[in-house]
Amino acid sequence: MPHKRLYAPPPKGHGPDRLAAAMDPASFEEPQAARPLTEAEAAWLRARLHGRLILPGEEGYAENSRVFNKRYRPRPDAIVNAADEADVAVCLAFVREADMAFRVRGGGHNFAGYSGGPGMVIDLTLLDTITLDPQAATVTVGGGCPQGRLGDLLAQSGFHLPLGDWPSVGVGGYMQGGGYGLTSRSFGMNLDHVRSLRVMLADGRIVTATERENHDLWWAVRGGTGNMFGVVLSIQYGLRRISNLAEASLVWGLRTGAERAQAARVLLTLQRGYMRGDEVPHTNISCMAMFGLNDDDPAYRGPWLIVDVDHVGSEAQMQAAIAPLLALPGQVPDFDFDRLGRGTEIPPLSRHSRYVTRDLAPADWDGLLEFYATTPSTLNTLYIQAAGGPLNAIPRESAAFIHRSAAFLTFLDVFWHDGAEKEAALDYQARWGALMEPFWNGRCYQNFPDPTLVDYRAAYWGEAFPALLAVKQKYDPHAVFRFQQMLEPRPGDPDEPPVWPPRVVESLRRPIAVA
Ligand SMILES: Cc1cc2nc3c(=O)[nH]c(=O)nc-3n(C[C@H](O)[C@H](O)[C@H](O)COP(=O)(O)OP(=O)(O)OC[C@H]3O[C@@H](n4cnc5c(N)ncnc54)[C@H](O)[C@@H]3O)c2cc1C
């Protein structure tokens, strides 16, 4: 049974956001504007830009200032729909000269709302070209290209790259934070496929970063997260060819203690056979504990454990690979995903993630599912994504994405519509964090930024942090690219030069190569 997307992403330009318009003010956060542009500044920009400058109060402002997570209602002082690379250079020159805060924005999906402002938003969605070179098996994409368009084109042309299944996520933001795709366990993260990057630095210089050229930047951008070193103008990927990708979704109930015990056995089976070294490396597994949301369809209310399988191979090979799962009792036959009633309106949310390396005992899996069943809201969803396999065999020093030893990544999404629900949701999420504490390896996925992390530097980057900081100081010495969880020294830390990875340390000694 092919798996279904559980939310239907709204089509681009889907009109007024009815949910946001009706929201209780206690459910969202509205950052202060930095400062309005003067008339002279706006005129200066308009005289130089090829794309559109949108100021507060102007037509299109509300639609263009929105970000994915409705928890944040940004009010940028200016939005520039950059039409080309020259526009990006104009924006950077302007914000430097005016000493104005700014954020680069691709698809706007940052969970912590970091791409929404304050100050100027440099919107890259028009930098969305895709150039496929079938002979060389490479594709070059603009820094604001949505991953759905790229995925569709690759599927039509018989090429493959690990990508997620949410079409509007921007490739630039996704790749810089890692890029976990449906086939990542088989082939690695999206960033593992990058061949070359073109990056505009704060002073407008454009540099190329490859394994050989500006190696330190090439290493750092891949995992260091966006809005950090410069604007990624384009990305060149090396592509794979795969002949078959088989999919299945298997469902177990979580409605009673007995059902949850059966589902815990499913998770234990996954842990033993699908989350480690080289067992079934072409079976990619992602699980969700979730409820059906259609009140008129109580039979589908659940909660359910849904196990999505993406197998690189034929249907028959997949059936053989997942035979141990299919043999487990309690699987719900003929599950109709359409009856779950998951809509297109996604309320404000918070996502927290935890990487887990060690094995959980059967009682631990039980405890996790029992905890999920106490959720204060049927919207809340718990995810478990298998790692291991070739994903973990990629050398740790090859990119600033260091999560190469985990068995799985788990994350909890909590949602709310008003202030009271928000409090309950965040409390539930904090209790989940406490429950995960003994299993957590101390790392979190940087593509799911969590503003509550006490030490985000250690959680996202671990031992890569000192070298990342040095790369930041080399390529953006005045910290023009700034935001809450940027690379900056930990208060009180001694100023020690990085010692790892050796190739990056060596590259840091060389001057920036500019084409
Ligand atoms: C619905 C949904 C589904 C998701 N699915 C997955 C998934 O399957 N796998 C996964 O790994 N992640 C997933 N994510 C997380 C996603 O990869 C990150 O949120 C990613 O950073 C989004 O990129 P964006 O361009 O859409 O967002 P933005 O908010 O525009 O950008 C994210 C960050 O990168 C910066 N940035 C963006 N583009 C550039 C650029 N070209 N140059 C410099 N800086 C830039 C922004 O300033 C911001 O700090 C998902 C997120 C959502 C909301």
Coordinates of C-alpha atoms and ligand atoms in Angstrom, one line a residue:
M1 CA 0.0 0.0 0.0
P2 CA 1.7 3.3 -1.1
H3 CA 1.9 5.8 1.7
K4 CA 0.0 9.0 1.9
R5 CA 1.1 12.4 2.9
L6 CA -0.7 13.1 6.1
Y7 CA -1.2 16.7 5.6
A8 CA -2.0 18.1 2.2
P9 CA 0.3 21.1 1.6
P10 CA -1.7 24.1 0.5
P11 CA -1.0 25.1 -3.1
K12 CA 1.3 28.1 -3.6
G13 CA -0.5 31.4 -3.4
H14 CA -3.5 29.8 -1.7
G15 CA -5.1 33.1 -0.8
P16 CA -5.9 34.5 2.6
D17 CA -4.9 32.5 5.6
R18 CA -8.2 32.0 7.4
L19 CA -6.7 30.2 10.3
A20 CA -4.1 32.8 11.1
A21 CA -6.7 35.6 10.7
A22 CA -8.9 34.0 13.4
M23 CA -6.1 33.2 15.8
D24 CA -6.1 34.0 19.5
P25 CA -3.3 36.6 20.0
A26 CA -1.9 34.5 22.9
S27 CA -1.1 31.7 20.4
F28 CA 1.5 33.6 18.3
E29 CA 4.5 35.7 18.8
E30 CA 5.0 39.0 17.0
P31 CA 8.6 40.3 17.0
Q32 CA 9.1 44.0 17.0
A33 CA 10.0 45.7 13.7
A34 CA 13.6 46.9 13.6
R35 CA 13.1 50.3 12.1
P36 CA 11.1 51.6 9.1
L37 CA 13.0 52.5 5.9
T38 CA 13.2 56.2 5.2
E39 CA 11.7 57.4 1.9
A40 CA 15.2 58.1 0.6
E41 CA 16.2 54.5 1.4
A42 CA 13.2 53.0 -0.3
A43 CA 13.9 55.2 -3.4
W44 CA 17.5 54.1 -3.4
L45 CA 16.5 50.5 -3.4
R46 CA 13.8 50.9 -6.0
A47 CA 16.2 52.6 -8.4
R48 CA 18.5 49.6 -8.3
L49 CA 16.4 46.5 -7.8
H50 CA 15.1 44.4 -10.6
G51 CA 12.7 42.6 -8.3
R52 CA 10.0 44.1 -6.0
L53 CA 10.4 46.0 -2.8
I54 CA 7.4 45.6 -0.5
L55 CA 7.0 47.8 2.6
P56 CA 4.5 47.5 5.5
G57 CA 1.1 48.7 4.4
E58 CA 1.8 48.0 0.7
E59 CA -0.2 45.5 -1.4
G60 CA 1.1 42.0 -0.9
Y61 CA 2.8 42.7 2.4
A62 CA 0.8 40.4 4.6
E63 CA 1.1 37.4 2.2
N64 CA 4.8 38.0 1.6
S65 CA 5.7 38.4 5.3
R66 CA 4.2 35.0 6.3
V67 CA 6.4 32.1 7.4
F68 CA 5.3 28.4 7.7
N69 CA 5.0 28.2 11.4
K70 CA 2.1 30.4 12.5
R71 CA 3.6 30.6 15.9
Y72 CA 5.5 33.5 14.5
R73 CA 3.9 36.5 12.8
P74 CA 6.8 38.5 11.6
R75 CA 6.6 42.1 10.6
P76 CA 9.6 42.8 8.5
D77 CA 10.4 46.4 7.7
A78 CA 11.0 45.6 4.0
I79 CA 10.7 42.5 1.8
V80 CA 12.7 42.2 -1.4
N81 CA 11.7 39.6 -3.9
A82 CA 15.2 39.3 -5.3
A83 CA 14.8 38.8 -9.1
D84 CA 18.5 37.9 -9.6
E85 CA 21.9 37.7 -8.0
A86 CA 22.4 41.4 -8.6
D87 CA 19.4 42.1 -6.4
V88 CA 20.9 40.1 -3.6
A89 CA 24.1 42.2 -3.9
V90 CA 22.1 45.4 -3.8
C91 CA 20.3 44.2 -0.6
L92 CA 23.5 43.2 1.1
A93 CA 25.1 46.6 0.2
F94 CA 22.1 48.3 1.6
V95 CA 21.8 46.5 4.9
R96 CA 25.5 46.9 5.5
E97 CA 25.5 50.6 4.8
A98 CA 22.2 51.2 6.7
D99 CA 23.3 48.9 9.5
M100 CA 19.9 47.2 9.2
A101 CA 19.0 43.7 10.5
F102 CA 18.0 41.3 7.7
R103 CA 17.2 37.7 7.1
V104 CA 17.6 35.5 4.0
R105 CA 14.4 33.6 3.2
G106 CA 14.0 30.6 0.9
G107 CA 10.8 28.6 1.5
G108 CA 10.2 30.1 4.9
H109 CA 9.9 26.7 6.7
N110 CA 12.3 27.4 9.6
F111 CA 10.5 26.0 12.6
A112 CA 11.7 28.8 14.9
G113 CA 10.6 31.5 12.4
Y114 CA 14.2 32.7 12.0
S115 CA 13.7 33.7 8.3
G116 CA 10.8 36.1 9.0
G117 CA 12.7 39.1 10.1
P118 CA 13.2 41.6 11.8
G119 CA 14.5 44.2 9.4
M120 CA 14.8 43.3 5.7
V121 CA 13.7 39.9 4.3
I122 CA 15.7 39.0 1.3
D123 CA 13.4 36.5 -0.4
L124 CA 15.1 34.1 -2.8
T125 CA 12.1 32.3 -4.2
L126 CA 12.7 33.7 -7.7
L127 CA 16.2 32.2 -7.7
D128 CA 14.6 28.9 -8.6
T129 CA 16.3 27.8 -11.8
I130 CA 17.0 24.1 -12.3
T131 CA 19.7 23.0 -14.8
L132 CA 20.0 19.3 -15.4
D133 CA 23.1 17.9 -17.1
P134 CA 22.2 14.3 -17.9
Q135 CA 25.6 13.5 -19.3
A136 CA 27.5 14.6 -16.2
A137 CA 24.6 13.4 -14.0
T138 CA 24.5 16.7 -12.1
V139 CA 21.8 19.2 -11.4
T140 CA 22.4 22.9 -10.5
V141 CA 19.6 24.6 -8.6
G142 CA 19.0 28.2 -7.5
G143 CA 19.3 28.9 -3.8
G144 CA 15.5 29.5 -3.5
C145 CA 14.3 26.6 -5.5
P146 CA 11.5 24.5 -3.8
Q147 CA 12.4 20.9 -3.3
G148 CA 9.1 19.7 -4.9
R149 CA 10.0 21.1 -8.3
L150 CA 13.4 19.6 -8.1
G151 CA 12.0 16.2 -7.1
D152 CA 9.4 16.2 -9.9
L153 CA 12.0 17.0 -12.5
L154 CA 14.4 14.4 -11.3
A155 CA 11.7 11.7 -11.1
Q156 CA 10.8 12.5 -14.8
S157 CA 14.4 12.2 -15.9
G158 CA 15.3 9.0 -14.0
F159 CA 17.7 10.6 -11.6
H160 CA 17.5 10.6 -7.8
L161 CA 18.6 12.7 -4.9
P162 CA 17.5 12.4 -1.3
L163 CA 14.7 14.9 -0.8
G164 CA 11.8 15.2 1.6
D165 CA 8.2 15.1 0.6
W166 CA 7.1 18.6 1.5
P167 CA 7.1 20.4 -1.9
S168 CA 7.5 24.0 -0.8
V169 CA 10.6 23.5 1.5
G170 CA 13.4 25.5 0.0
V171 CA 16.4 23.5 -1.2
G172 CA 18.9 26.1 0.1
G173 CA 17.6 26.0 3.7
Y174 CA 17.0 22.3 3.6
M175 CA 20.5 21.4 2.4
Q176 CA 22.3 23.7 4.8
G177 CA 20.7 22.1 7.8
G178 CA 21.3 18.5 6.6
G179 CA 18.4 17.5 4.4
Y180 CA 16.9 14.2 5.6
G181 CA 15.2 12.6 2.6
L182 CA 13.0 9.6 2.1
T183 CA 16.1 7.6 1.0
S184 CA 18.6 9.1 3.4
R185 CA 19.3 5.9 5.2
S186 CA 20.4 4.3 1.9
F187 CA 22.2 7.3 0.3
G188 CA 23.0 9.8 3.0
M189 CA 21.7 13.3 3.6
N190 CA 20.9 15.7 0.9
L191 CA 24.1 17.7 1.7
D192 CA 26.2 14.5 1.1
H193 CA 25.4 14.9 -2.6
V194 CA 26.6 18.5 -3.0
R195 CA 29.4 19.0 -5.5
S196 CA 29.7 22.7 -5.5
L197 CA 28.2 25.9 -4.1
R198 CA 28.1 29.5 -5.2
V199 CA 27.9 31.8 -2.2
M200 CA 27.6 35.6 -2.0
L201 CA 29.5 36.9 1.0
A202 CA 28.4 39.9 3.0
D203 CA 30.6 42.2 1.0
G204 CA 29.0 41.1 -2.3
R205 CA 31.9 38.9 -3.5
I206 CA 30.8 35.6 -5.0
V207 CA 32.9 32.5 -4.1
T208 CA 32.8 28.9 -5.2
A209 CA 33.1 26.3 -2.6
T210 CA 33.9 22.7 -3.5
E211 CA 35.9 19.9 -1.9
R212 CA 39.1 21.5 -3.3
E213 CA 38.3 25.2 -3.5
N214 CA 37.5 27.0 -0.3
H215 CA 37.2 23.6 1.3
D216 CA 36.5 25.1 4.7
L217 CA 33.4 26.9 3.4
W218 CA 32.2 23.8 1.5
W219 CA 32.5 21.8 4.7
A220 CA 30.8 24.5 6.9
V221 CA 27.8 25.4 4.7
R222 CA 26.8 21.7 4.6
G223 CA 25.4 21.5 8.1
G224 CA 26.3 24.9 9.5
T225 CA 22.7 26.0 8.7
G226 CA 21.4 28.9 6.6
N227 CA 21.8 32.7 7.0
M228 CA 25.3 32.0 8.5
F229 CA 28.2 32.5 6.1
G230 CA 26.6 34.1 3.1
V231 CA 23.7 33.7 0.6
V232 CA 23.8 30.4 -1.2
L233 CA 23.0 31.4 -4.7
S234 CA 23.2 28.0 -6.3
I235 CA 24.0 24.4 -5.5
Q236 CA 25.3 21.7 -7.8
Y237 CA 24.5 18.1 -6.9
G238 CA 25.9 14.9 -8.2
L239 CA 22.9 12.6 -9.0
R240 CA 22.2 8.9 -8.7
R241 CA 20.1 6.7 -10.8
I242 CA 17.7 4.3 -9.2
S243 CA 15.4 2.0 -11.1
N244 CA 12.8 1.3 -8.4
L245 CA 11.5 2.8 -5.2
A246 CA 8.8 0.7 -3.6
E247 CA 6.6 2.2 -0.8
A248 CA 4.4 0.9 1.9
S249 CA 2.6 2.2 4.9
L250 CA 1.8 -0.2 7.7
V251 CA -0.5 0.7 10.6
W252 CA -0.9 -0.6 14.2
G253 CA -3.4 0.7 16.7
L254 CA -2.4 2.6 19.8
R255 CA -5.9 2.8 21.3
T256 CA -5.6 0.4 24.2
G257 CA -2.7 -0.8 26.5
A258 CA -2.8 -4.1 24.6
E259 CA -2.5 -2.4 21.2
R260 CA 0.3 -0.2 22.4
A261 CA 2.2 -3.2 23.7
Q262 CA 1.9 -4.7 20.2
A263 CA 3.1 -1.5 18.6
A264 CA 6.1 -1.4 21.0
R265 CA 7.1 -4.7 19.6
V266 CA 7.0 -3.2 16.2
L267 CA 9.4 -0.4 17.3
L268 CA 11.6 -3.0 19.0
T269 CA 11.7 -5.0 15.7
L270 CA 12.7 -1.8 13.8
Q271 CA 15.4 -1.1 16.3
R272 CA 16.9 -4.6 16.0
G273 CA 16.8 -4.8 12.2
Y274 CA 16.4 -1.5 10.5
M275 CA 18.3 1.2 12.5
R276 CA 21.8 0.0 12.7
G277 CA 24.8 -0.8 10.6
D278 CA 24.3 -2.6 7.3
E279 CA 21.1 -4.6 7.9
V280 CA 18.6 -4.0 5.0
P281 CA 20.4 -0.7 4.1
H282 CA 17.9 0.0 1.3
T283 CA 14.9 0.0 3.6
N284 CA 14.2 3.5 4.8
I285 CA 11.7 3.7 7.7
S286 CA 9.8 6.6 9.2
C287 CA 7.2 6.2 11.9
M288 CA 4.5 8.4 13.3
A289 CA 2.3 8.2 16.3
M290 CA -0.8 10.2 15.4
F291 CA -4.6 10.6 15.7
G292 CA -7.3 10.8 13.0
L293 CA -8.8 14.3 13.1
N294 CA -12.2 13.7 11.5
D295 CA -14.7 13.9 14.4
D296 CA -17.4 12.4 12.2
D297 CA -15.3 9.3 11.7
P298 CA -14.7 7.8 15.2
A299 CA -13.5 4.5 13.7
Y300 CA -10.4 6.4 12.4
R301 CA -9.7 8.4 15.5
G302 CA -6.9 6.1 16.7
P303 CA -4.3 6.9 17.8
W304 CA -2.2 5.0 15.3
L305 CA 1.4 4.0 14.8
I306 CA 2.1 4.4 11.1
V307 CA 5.3 2.9 9.7
D308 CA 6.2 4.4 6.3
V309 CA 8.6 2.3 4.2
D310 CA 10.6 3.6 1.2
H311 CA 12.6 0.7 -0.2
V312 CA 15.2 1.2 -2.9
G313 CA 14.3 -1.8 -5.0
S314 CA 11.4 -3.7 -6.4
E315 CA 8.1 -4.4 -4.7
A316 CA 9.1 -8.1 -4.2
Q317 CA 12.4 -7.0 -2.6
M318 CA 10.6 -4.7 -0.3
Q319 CA 8.2 -7.4 0.8
A320 CA 11.1 -9.7 1.6
A321 CA 12.9 -6.9 3.5
I322 CA 9.9 -6.1 5.6
A323 CA 8.8 -9.6 6.2
P324 CA 9.8 -9.5 9.9
L325 CA 7.4 -6.5 10.3
L326 CA 4.6 -8.0 8.3
A327 CA 4.8 -11.1 10.6
L328 CA 4.0 -9.1 13.7
P329 CA 0.5 -9.3 15.1
G330 CA -2.0 -6.4 15.2
Q331 CA -1.4 -4.8 11.8
V332 CA -4.6 -3.0 10.7
P333 CA -5.5 -4.2 7.2
D334 CA -6.8 -2.0 4.4
F335 CA -6.3 1.3 6.3
D336 CA -7.9 4.2 4.5
F337 CA -5.5 7.2 5.0
D338 CA -8.1 9.6 3.5
R339 CA -10.3 8.9 6.5
L340 CA -7.7 10.4 8.9
G341 CA -9.1 13.8 8.0
R342 CA -5.7 15.6 8.3
G343 CA -6.4 19.0 6.7
T344 CA -4.4 21.7 5.0
E345 CA -4.5 24.3 7.8
I346 CA -1.6 23.8 10.1
P347 CA -1.9 25.6 13.4
P348 CA 1.1 27.2 15.3
L349 CA 3.5 24.5 16.4
S350 CA 6.7 23.7 18.2
R351 CA 9.0 20.9 17.1
H352 CA 11.7 19.4 19.4
S353 CA 14.1 16.7 18.2
R354 CA 16.4 14.2 19.9
Y355 CA 19.0 11.9 18.4
V356 CA 19.2 8.5 20.0
T357 CA 22.2 6.1 19.7
R358 CA 21.7 3.5 22.4
D359 CA 19.1 0.7 22.4
L360 CA 15.9 1.1 24.2
A361 CA 14.6 -1.8 26.2
P362 CA 11.1 -3.2 25.5
A363 CA 9.7 -1.4 28.5
D364 CA 11.2 1.9 27.2
W365 CA 9.4 1.6 23.9
D366 CA 6.2 0.8 25.9
G367 CA 6.7 3.8 28.0
L368 CA 7.2 6.1 25.0
L369 CA 3.9 5.0 23.5
E370 CA 2.1 5.2 26.8
F371 CA 3.4 8.7 27.1
Y372 CA 2.2 9.6 23.6
A373 CA -1.3 8.4 24.6
T374 CA -1.5 11.1 27.3
T375 CA -1.2 13.9 24.7
P376 CA -3.4 16.9 25.6
S377 CA -4.2 17.4 21.9
T378 CA -5.0 15.0 19.1
L379 CA -3.0 17.2 16.8
N380 CA 0.3 16.3 18.4
T381 CA 2.4 13.9 16.5
L382 CA 5.5 11.9 17.5
Y383 CA 8.0 10.9 14.8
I384 CA 10.8 8.3 14.7
Q385 CA 13.1 8.2 11.7
A386 CA 15.6 5.4 11.3
A387 CA 19.2 6.3 10.8
G388 CA 22.1 3.9 10.6
G389 CA 23.1 2.1 7.4
P390 CA 25.1 4.0 4.7
L391 CA 24.0 7.3 6.3
N392 CA 26.2 6.6 9.2
A393 CA 29.1 5.2 7.2
I394 CA 29.8 8.6 5.6
P395 CA 32.9 10.0 7.3
R396 CA 32.1 12.2 10.2
E397 CA 34.5 14.9 9.1
S398 CA 33.1 15.2 5.6
A399 CA 30.6 17.9 6.5
A400 CA 29.5 20.0 9.5
F401 CA 26.6 17.6 9.9
I402 CA 28.0 15.3 12.6
H403 CA 25.1 13.1 13.4
R404 CA 26.6 9.9 12.1
S405 CA 26.2 7.5 15.0
A406 CA 22.5 7.7 15.8
A407 CA 20.2 4.8 15.5
F408 CA 17.3 7.2 15.0
L409 CA 16.0 10.7 15.2
T410 CA 12.8 11.3 17.1
F411 CA 10.8 14.5 17.2
L412 CA 7.6 15.7 18.7
D413 CA 5.4 18.3 17.1
V414 CA 2.9 20.0 19.4
F415 CA 0.2 22.4 18.1
W416 CA -2.3 24.8 19.6
H417 CA -5.0 27.3 18.7
D418 CA -5.1 29.5 21.8
G419 CA -3.0 30.5 24.8
A420 CA -4.3 27.7 27.0
E421 CA -3.7 25.0 24.5
K422 CA -0.2 26.5 23.9
E423 CA 0.6 26.2 27.6
A424 CA -0.6 22.5 27.7
A425 CA 1.3 21.7 24.4
L426 CA 4.6 23.1 25.5
D427 CA 4.3 21.5 28.9
Y428 CA 3.7 18.1 27.2
Q429 CA 6.7 18.7 25.0
A430 CA 8.9 19.5 28.0
R431 CA 7.8 16.3 29.7
W432 CA 8.6 14.4 26.6
G433 CA 12.1 15.9 26.7
A434 CA 12.5 14.7 30.3
L435 CA 11.3 11.2 29.3
M436 CA 13.8 11.1 26.5
E437 CA 16.7 12.3 28.6
P438 CA 18.2 8.9 29.5
F439 CA 18.1 7.8 25.8
W440 CA 19.2 11.1 24.2
N441 CA 22.8 11.3 22.9
G442 CA 22.9 15.1 23.5
R443 CA 22.4 16.0 19.8
C444 CA 19.5 17.7 18.0
Y445 CA 18.8 18.1 14.3
Q446 CA 19.8 21.6 13.3
N447 CA 17.1 21.7 10.6
F448 CA 14.6 21.6 13.3
P449 CA 15.9 24.6 15.4
D450 CA 14.7 24.7 18.9
P451 CA 14.9 28.1 20.6
T452 CA 14.7 26.4 24.1
L453 CA 17.9 24.5 23.8
V454 CA 20.4 25.5 26.6
D455 CA 23.5 24.7 24.5
Y456 CA 22.4 24.8 20.8
R457 CA 26.1 24.8 19.8
A458 CA 26.8 21.4 21.3
A459 CA 23.4 20.0 20.3
Y460 CA 23.6 20.9 16.6
W461 CA 27.4 20.8 16.0
G462 CA 29.2 19.0 18.8
E463 CA 32.9 18.8 18.1
A464 CA 32.5 20.7 14.8
F465 CA 31.6 23.9 16.6
P466 CA 35.2 25.4 17.0
A467 CA 36.0 24.9 13.3
L468 CA 32.5 26.2 12.3
L469 CA 33.1 29.3 14.3
A470 CA 36.5 29.8 12.7
V471 CA 34.9 29.5 9.2
K472 CA 32.2 32.1 10.2
Q473 CA 35.0 34.5 11.4
K474 CA 36.9 34.0 8.2
Y475 CA 34.0 34.5 5.7
D476 CA 31.8 36.8 7.7
P477 CA 34.3 38.6 9.9
H478 CA 31.9 41.4 11.0
A479 CA 29.0 38.9 11.7
V480 CA 26.8 40.6 9.2
F481 CA 24.7 37.5 9.0
R482 CA 23.1 37.3 12.4
F483 CA 20.2 35.5 14.1
Q484 CA 19.4 34.0 17.5
Q485 CA 21.3 30.6 17.1
M486 CA 24.2 31.9 15.0
L487 CA 27.8 30.8 15.3
E488 CA 29.3 33.0 17.9
P489 CA 31.6 32.2 20.8
R490 CA 30.1 30.6 23.8
P491 CA 30.2 33.2 26.6
G492 CA 33.2 32.5 28.8
D493 CA 34.8 30.0 26.4
P494 CA 38.6 30.3 25.9
D495 CA 39.5 31.5 22.4
E496 CA 41.2 28.3 21.2
P497 CA 41.9 27.5 17.5
P498 CA 40.1 24.5 16.0
V499 CA 42.0 21.2 15.7
W500 CA 39.4 19.2 13.8
P501 CA 38.7 18.2 11.0
P502 CA 42.3 18.4 9.8
R503 CA 41.5 19.3 6.2
V504 CA 39.3 22.2 7.4
V505 CA 42.0 23.4 9.8
E506 CA 44.5 23.4 6.9
S507 CA 42.1 25.2 4.6
L508 CA 41.3 27.9 7.2
R509 CA 45.0 29.0 6.9
R510 CA 44.5 29.9 3.2
P511 CA 43.0 33.1 1.9
I512 CA 39.5 33.1 0.4
A513 CA 39.7 32.1 -3.2
V514 CA 37.5 34.5 -5.3
A515 CA 36.7 33.6 -8.9
Ligands
LIG1 C1 6.4 21.0 6.6 C2 7.9 20.8 6.7 C3 8.5 19.7 6.3 C4 9.8 19.4 6.4 N1 10.4 18.3 6.0 C5 11.7 18.0 6.2 C6 12.3 16.8 5.8 O1 11.6 15.9 5.2 N2 13.6 16.6 6.0 C7 14.4 17.6 6.5 O2 15.6 17.4 6.7 N3 13.9 18.8 6.9 C8 12.5 19.0 6.8 N4 12.0 20.2 7.2 C9 12.9 21.2 7.8 C10 13.4 22.1 6.7 O3 14.4 21.4 6.0 C11 14.1 23.3 7.3 O4 13.1 24.1 8.0 C12 14.8 24.2 6.2 O5 15.7 25.0 6.8 C13 13.7 24.9 5.4 O6 14.3 25.7 4.4 P1 13.4 26.8 3.7 O7 14.3 27.5 2.7 O8 12.1 26.3 3.3 O9 13.1 27.8 5.0 P2 13.7 29.2 5.4 O10 13.0 29.5 6.7 O11 13.4 30.2 4.3 O12 15.2 29.0 5.5 C14 15.7 28.3 6.6 C15 17.0 28.9 7.1 O13 18.0 29.0 6.0 C16 18.2 30.3 5.6 N5 18.3 30.2 4.1 C17 17.4 29.7 3.3 N6 17.8 29.8 2.0 C18 19.1 30.3 2.1 C19 20.1 30.5 1.1 N7 19.9 30.2 -0.2 N8 21.2 31.1 1.5 C20 21.5 31.4 2.8 N9 20.6 31.1 3.8 C21 19.4 30.6 3.4 C22 17.2 31.1 6.2 O14 17.6 32.4 6.6 C23 16.8 30.4 7.5 O15 17.7 30.7 8.5 C24 10.6 20.4 7.0 C25 10.1 21.6 7.5 C26 8.7 21.8 7.4 C27 8.1 23.1 7.9

